[in-house]
Short mmCIF file of C-alpha atoms in Angstrom, two decimals:
data_model
loop_
_atom_site.label_atom_id
_atom_site.label_comp_id
_atom_site.label_asym_id
_atom_site.label_seq_id
_atom_site.Cartn_x
_atom_site.Cartn_y
_atom_site.Cartn_z
CA ALA C 6 94.66 105.14 102.22
CA GLN C 7 91.08 104.16 101.54
CA SER C 8 89.72 101.65 99.03
CA VAL C 9 86.26 100.56 97.93
CA THR C 10 85.04 97.22 96.61
CA GLN C 11 81.71 96.89 94.86
CA LEU C 12 81.16 93.19 94.82
CA ASP C 13 78.79 93.00 91.85
CA SER C 14 79.61 94.57 88.51
CA GLN C 15 76.10 93.89 87.17
CA VAL C 16 72.77 93.33 88.91
CA PRO C 17 69.67 92.45 86.86
CA VAL C 18 66.30 92.60 88.63
CA PHE C 19 62.64 92.68 87.70
CA GLU C 20 60.52 95.77 88.18
CA GLU C 21 59.01 96.10 91.68
CA ALA C 22 61.52 93.65 93.16
CA PRO C 23 63.80 94.69 96.02
CA VAL C 24 67.47 95.29 95.32
CA GLU C 25 70.69 95.51 97.33
CA LEU C 26 73.93 96.81 95.84
CA ARG C 27 76.91 95.86 97.95
CA CYS C 28 79.81 98.09 98.94
CA ASN C 29 82.72 97.33 101.26
CA TYR C 30 85.47 99.75 102.14
CA SER C 31 88.89 99.67 103.71
CA SER C 32 90.26 102.46 105.89
CA SER C 33 92.42 102.90 108.97
CA VAL C 34 90.60 106.10 109.95
CA SER C 35 86.99 107.16 110.34
CA VAL C 36 85.23 107.71 107.04
CA TYR C 37 82.52 109.51 105.17
CA LEU C 38 80.64 107.32 102.68
CA PHE C 39 78.67 108.17 99.56
CA TRP C 40 76.56 106.59 96.83
CA TYR C 41 76.33 108.21 93.41
CA VAL C 42 74.14 107.30 90.45
CA GLN C 43 74.98 107.77 86.78
CA TYR C 44 72.11 107.54 84.31
CA PRO C 45 73.02 106.71 80.69
CA ASN C 46 75.02 109.51 79.02
CA GLN C 47 74.83 111.74 82.09
CA GLY C 48 77.13 112.88 84.87
CA LEU C 49 77.13 111.50 88.40
CA GLN C 50 74.46 112.56 90.87
CA LEU C 51 74.65 112.21 94.66
CA LEU C 52 72.11 109.67 95.99
CA LEU C 53 72.97 109.78 99.68
CA LYS C 54 75.82 110.20 102.13
CA TYR C 55 76.84 109.06 105.60
CA LEU C 56 78.83 111.54 107.67
CA SER C 57 77.92 110.67 111.27
CA GLY C 58 74.95 109.86 113.50
CA SER C 59 72.27 107.39 112.50
CA THR C 60 73.71 104.49 110.56
CA LEU C 61 70.63 104.26 108.34
CA VAL C 62 70.72 106.96 105.70
CA LYS C 63 67.86 107.82 103.38
CA GLY C 64 68.46 109.34 99.98
CA ILE C 65 66.64 110.42 96.88
CA ASN C 66 64.37 108.22 94.76
CA GLY C 67 63.53 105.89 97.67
CA PHE C 68 67.06 104.55 98.17
CA GLU C 69 68.64 103.99 101.57
CA ALA C 70 71.95 102.66 102.83
CA GLU C 71 73.19 101.32 106.13
CA PHE C 72 76.64 101.99 107.52
CA ASN C 73 78.05 98.95 109.31
CA LYS C 74 81.36 99.79 110.93
CA SER C 75 82.16 96.28 112.14
CA GLN C 76 81.65 94.85 108.66
CA THR C 77 83.07 97.93 106.91
CA SER C 78 80.08 97.97 104.62
CA PHE C 79 77.69 100.55 103.19
CA HIS C 80 75.15 98.58 101.14
CA LEU C 81 72.52 100.39 99.09
CA ARG C 82 68.92 99.15 99.12
CA LYS C 83 65.57 99.89 97.58
CA PRO C 84 62.44 97.89 98.47
CA SER C 85 60.81 98.17 95.05
CA VAL C 86 62.66 99.26 91.91
CA HIS C 87 61.35 100.95 88.78
CA ILE C 88 62.50 100.77 85.18
CA SER C 89 63.82 104.32 85.62
CA ASP C 90 66.31 103.10 88.26
CA THR C 91 68.34 101.46 85.50
CA ALA C 92 71.74 103.14 85.85
CA GLU C 93 75.25 102.65 87.14
CA TYR C 94 75.79 103.10 90.88
CA PHE C 95 79.08 104.09 92.47
CA CYS C 96 80.10 103.80 96.11
CA ALA C 97 82.77 106.22 97.36
CA VAL C 98 84.75 106.85 100.54
CA ARG C 99 86.92 109.62 101.97
CA PRO C 100 88.50 110.24 105.35
CA GLY C 101 86.15 111.75 107.91
CA ARG C 102 86.23 115.09 109.67
CA GLY C 103 89.40 117.04 108.97
CA GLY C 104 90.68 114.58 106.40
CA SER C 105 91.33 114.95 102.67
CA GLU C 106 88.26 115.75 100.61
CA LYS C 107 89.42 113.42 97.82
CA LEU C 108 86.88 110.66 97.14
CA VAL C 109 87.93 107.12 96.25
CA PHE C 110 85.35 105.38 94.08
CA GLY C 111 84.47 101.77 93.51
CA LYS C 112 84.29 100.38 89.97
CA GLY C 113 80.52 100.68 89.88
CA THR C 114 77.52 98.36 89.70
CA LYS C 115 75.26 98.39 86.66
CA LEU C 116 71.66 97.95 87.75
CA THR C 117 69.29 96.82 85.02
CA VAL C 118 65.59 96.78 85.85
CA ASN C 119 63.59 94.57 83.52
CA PRO C 120 59.80 94.70 82.99
CA GLY W 1 76.49 129.17 87.56
CA ALA W 2 73.92 126.68 88.75
CA GLY W 3 76.02 123.61 88.03
CA VAL W 4 79.48 122.44 87.02
CA SER W 5 80.04 123.19 83.36
CA GLN W 6 82.48 121.27 81.19
CA SER W 7 83.54 121.95 77.63
CA PRO W 8 83.70 120.60 75.06
CA SER W 9 81.21 117.80 75.65
CA ASN W 10 82.87 115.71 72.96
CA LYS W 11 86.36 115.90 71.49
CA VAL W 12 87.89 113.77 68.76
CA THR W 13 91.60 114.28 68.23
CA GLU W 14 94.41 112.66 66.33
CA LYS W 15 97.06 110.72 68.15
CA GLY W 16 99.97 112.98 69.05
CA LYS W 17 97.95 116.20 69.25
CA ASP W 18 97.48 118.24 72.44
CA VAL W 19 94.02 118.81 73.93
CA GLU W 20 92.60 121.17 76.54
CA LEU W 21 89.52 120.35 78.57
CA ARG W 22 87.76 123.07 80.53
CA CYS W 23 85.82 123.01 83.79
CA ASP W 24 83.81 125.86 85.29
CA PRO W 25 82.87 124.93 88.88
CA ILE W 26 79.96 126.10 90.99
CA SER W 27 80.55 129.62 92.26
CA GLY W 28 81.92 129.59 95.80
CA HIS W 29 83.09 125.98 95.71
CA THR W 30 86.66 126.00 96.92
CA ALA W 31 87.57 122.47 95.86
CA LEU W 32 87.81 121.20 92.27
CA TYR W 33 88.56 117.66 91.11
CA TRP W 34 89.32 115.89 87.86
CA TYR W 35 88.54 112.22 87.36
CA ARG W 36 88.80 109.93 84.36
CA GLN W 37 86.15 107.31 83.60
CA SER W 38 87.10 104.46 81.30
CA LEU W 39 84.82 101.60 80.34
CA GLY W 40 84.67 99.09 83.18
CA GLN W 41 87.29 100.94 85.22
CA GLY W 42 85.19 103.15 87.45
CA LEU W 43 86.41 106.62 88.29
CA GLU W 44 90.14 107.23 88.41
CA PHE W 45 91.31 110.25 90.42
CA LEU W 46 93.58 112.61 88.49
CA ILE W 47 94.08 115.88 90.39
CA TYR W 48 92.52 117.95 93.21
CA PHE W 49 92.65 121.69 93.87
CA GLN W 50 91.67 123.12 97.27
CA GLY W 51 91.67 126.89 97.61
CA ASN W 52 95.17 128.33 97.44
CA SER W 53 96.90 125.13 98.54
CA ALA W 54 99.25 123.23 96.27
CA PRO W 55 97.22 120.79 94.15
CA ASP W 56 97.25 117.06 94.84
CA LYS W 57 98.60 115.70 91.54
CA SER W 58 99.10 112.17 92.77
CA GLY W 59 96.66 110.67 90.25
CA LEU W 60 98.09 112.10 87.04
CA PRO W 61 99.10 109.03 84.97
CA SER W 62 102.09 110.59 83.21
CA ASP W 63 103.89 113.89 82.68
CA ARG W 64 101.79 114.39 79.53
CA PHE W 65 98.94 115.35 81.84
CA SER W 66 98.78 118.70 83.61
CA ALA W 67 96.10 120.95 85.05
CA GLU W 68 95.79 124.45 86.35
CA ARG W 69 93.15 126.46 88.11
CA THR W 70 93.16 130.17 87.51
CA GLY W 71 91.85 132.62 90.09
CA GLY W 72 90.44 129.83 92.21
CA SER W 73 87.72 129.19 89.65
CA VAL W 74 88.01 127.78 86.12
CA SER W 75 90.31 124.81 85.57
CA THR W 76 91.93 123.47 82.44
CA LEU W 77 93.18 119.89 82.06
CA THR W 78 95.80 119.58 79.33
CA ILE W 79 96.90 116.34 77.72
CA GLN W 80 99.97 116.60 75.52
CA ARG W 81 100.84 114.20 72.71
CA THR W 82 97.60 112.26 73.15
CA GLN W 83 97.64 108.47 72.94
CA GLN W 84 94.78 106.07 72.19
CA GLU W 85 94.74 104.92 75.82
CA ASP W 86 93.82 108.48 76.81
CA SER W 87 90.36 107.93 75.29
CA ALA W 88 87.88 108.21 78.15
CA VAL W 89 85.30 110.48 79.72
CA TYR W 90 86.95 113.21 81.79
CA LEU W 91 84.79 114.33 84.68
CA CYS W 92 85.16 117.48 86.71
CA ALA W 93 83.54 118.04 90.11
CA SER W 94 83.49 120.77 92.71
CA SER W 95 82.60 120.92 96.39
CA ASN W 96 82.80 122.98 99.53
CA ARG W 97 83.50 121.95 103.11
CA VAL W 98 79.85 122.24 104.08
CA ILE W 99 78.17 119.81 101.71
CA HIS W 100 80.84 117.10 101.93
CA GLY W 101 79.96 115.74 98.54
CA TYR W 102 80.80 116.52 94.97
CA THR W 103 78.71 118.08 92.24
CA PHE W 104 79.81 116.63 88.94
CA GLY W 105 79.76 118.09 85.47
CA SER W 106 78.48 116.08 82.51
CA GLY W 107 81.99 115.29 81.37
CA THR W 108 84.06 115.56 78.21
CA ARG W 109 84.21 112.43 76.07
CA LEU W 110 87.69 112.31 74.53
CA THR W 111 88.35 110.01 71.60
CA VAL W 112 91.91 109.69 70.27
CA VAL W 113 92.06 108.26 66.76
#
């Protein structure tokens, strides 16, 4: 079975500062990894995903994440955040090719961007 | 439709009553999922339908919870004899084997009073 740990429940940052939201996973098989964003009072939206190939994945809104197999991590980064990035971010994992399509989610990280 | 549609968006019910939550997935998506989101608890998996296969019900918290998917499309999540701890946002998502990622609906916020 897979599990996901998001190490920070809340991350406050100032506008235009860089940010990293941490995600570690546990799995005995190869995995697919995802980051979702949930803006206030909205559903979840896919930010980016890692399936295979390049370990650096670029997503929407200037976010990127790097898959590190040896450290079982998939941290999300943005070099310069905006007020509009204030939201909750969820990391998720599922077994890779041929595995169950069921996603296991972390508990989320609330990013607050202050002026 | 263009997205995953859930109804109602909000539901307030009295403790002990039954409720039905509806999800209309994206046309052509073979997989449908229900999750529950409680404050500070992240997303809790409830049930997963894939095509004509038997659903994965491993996340249903008790036998008061059930779900069905008719004709491989619309799904209904039923909670019988609701309890206050059932209060949460219930999220539905759908996917296909190509995109390898879910499209979520906006959720149903259930409040049991």
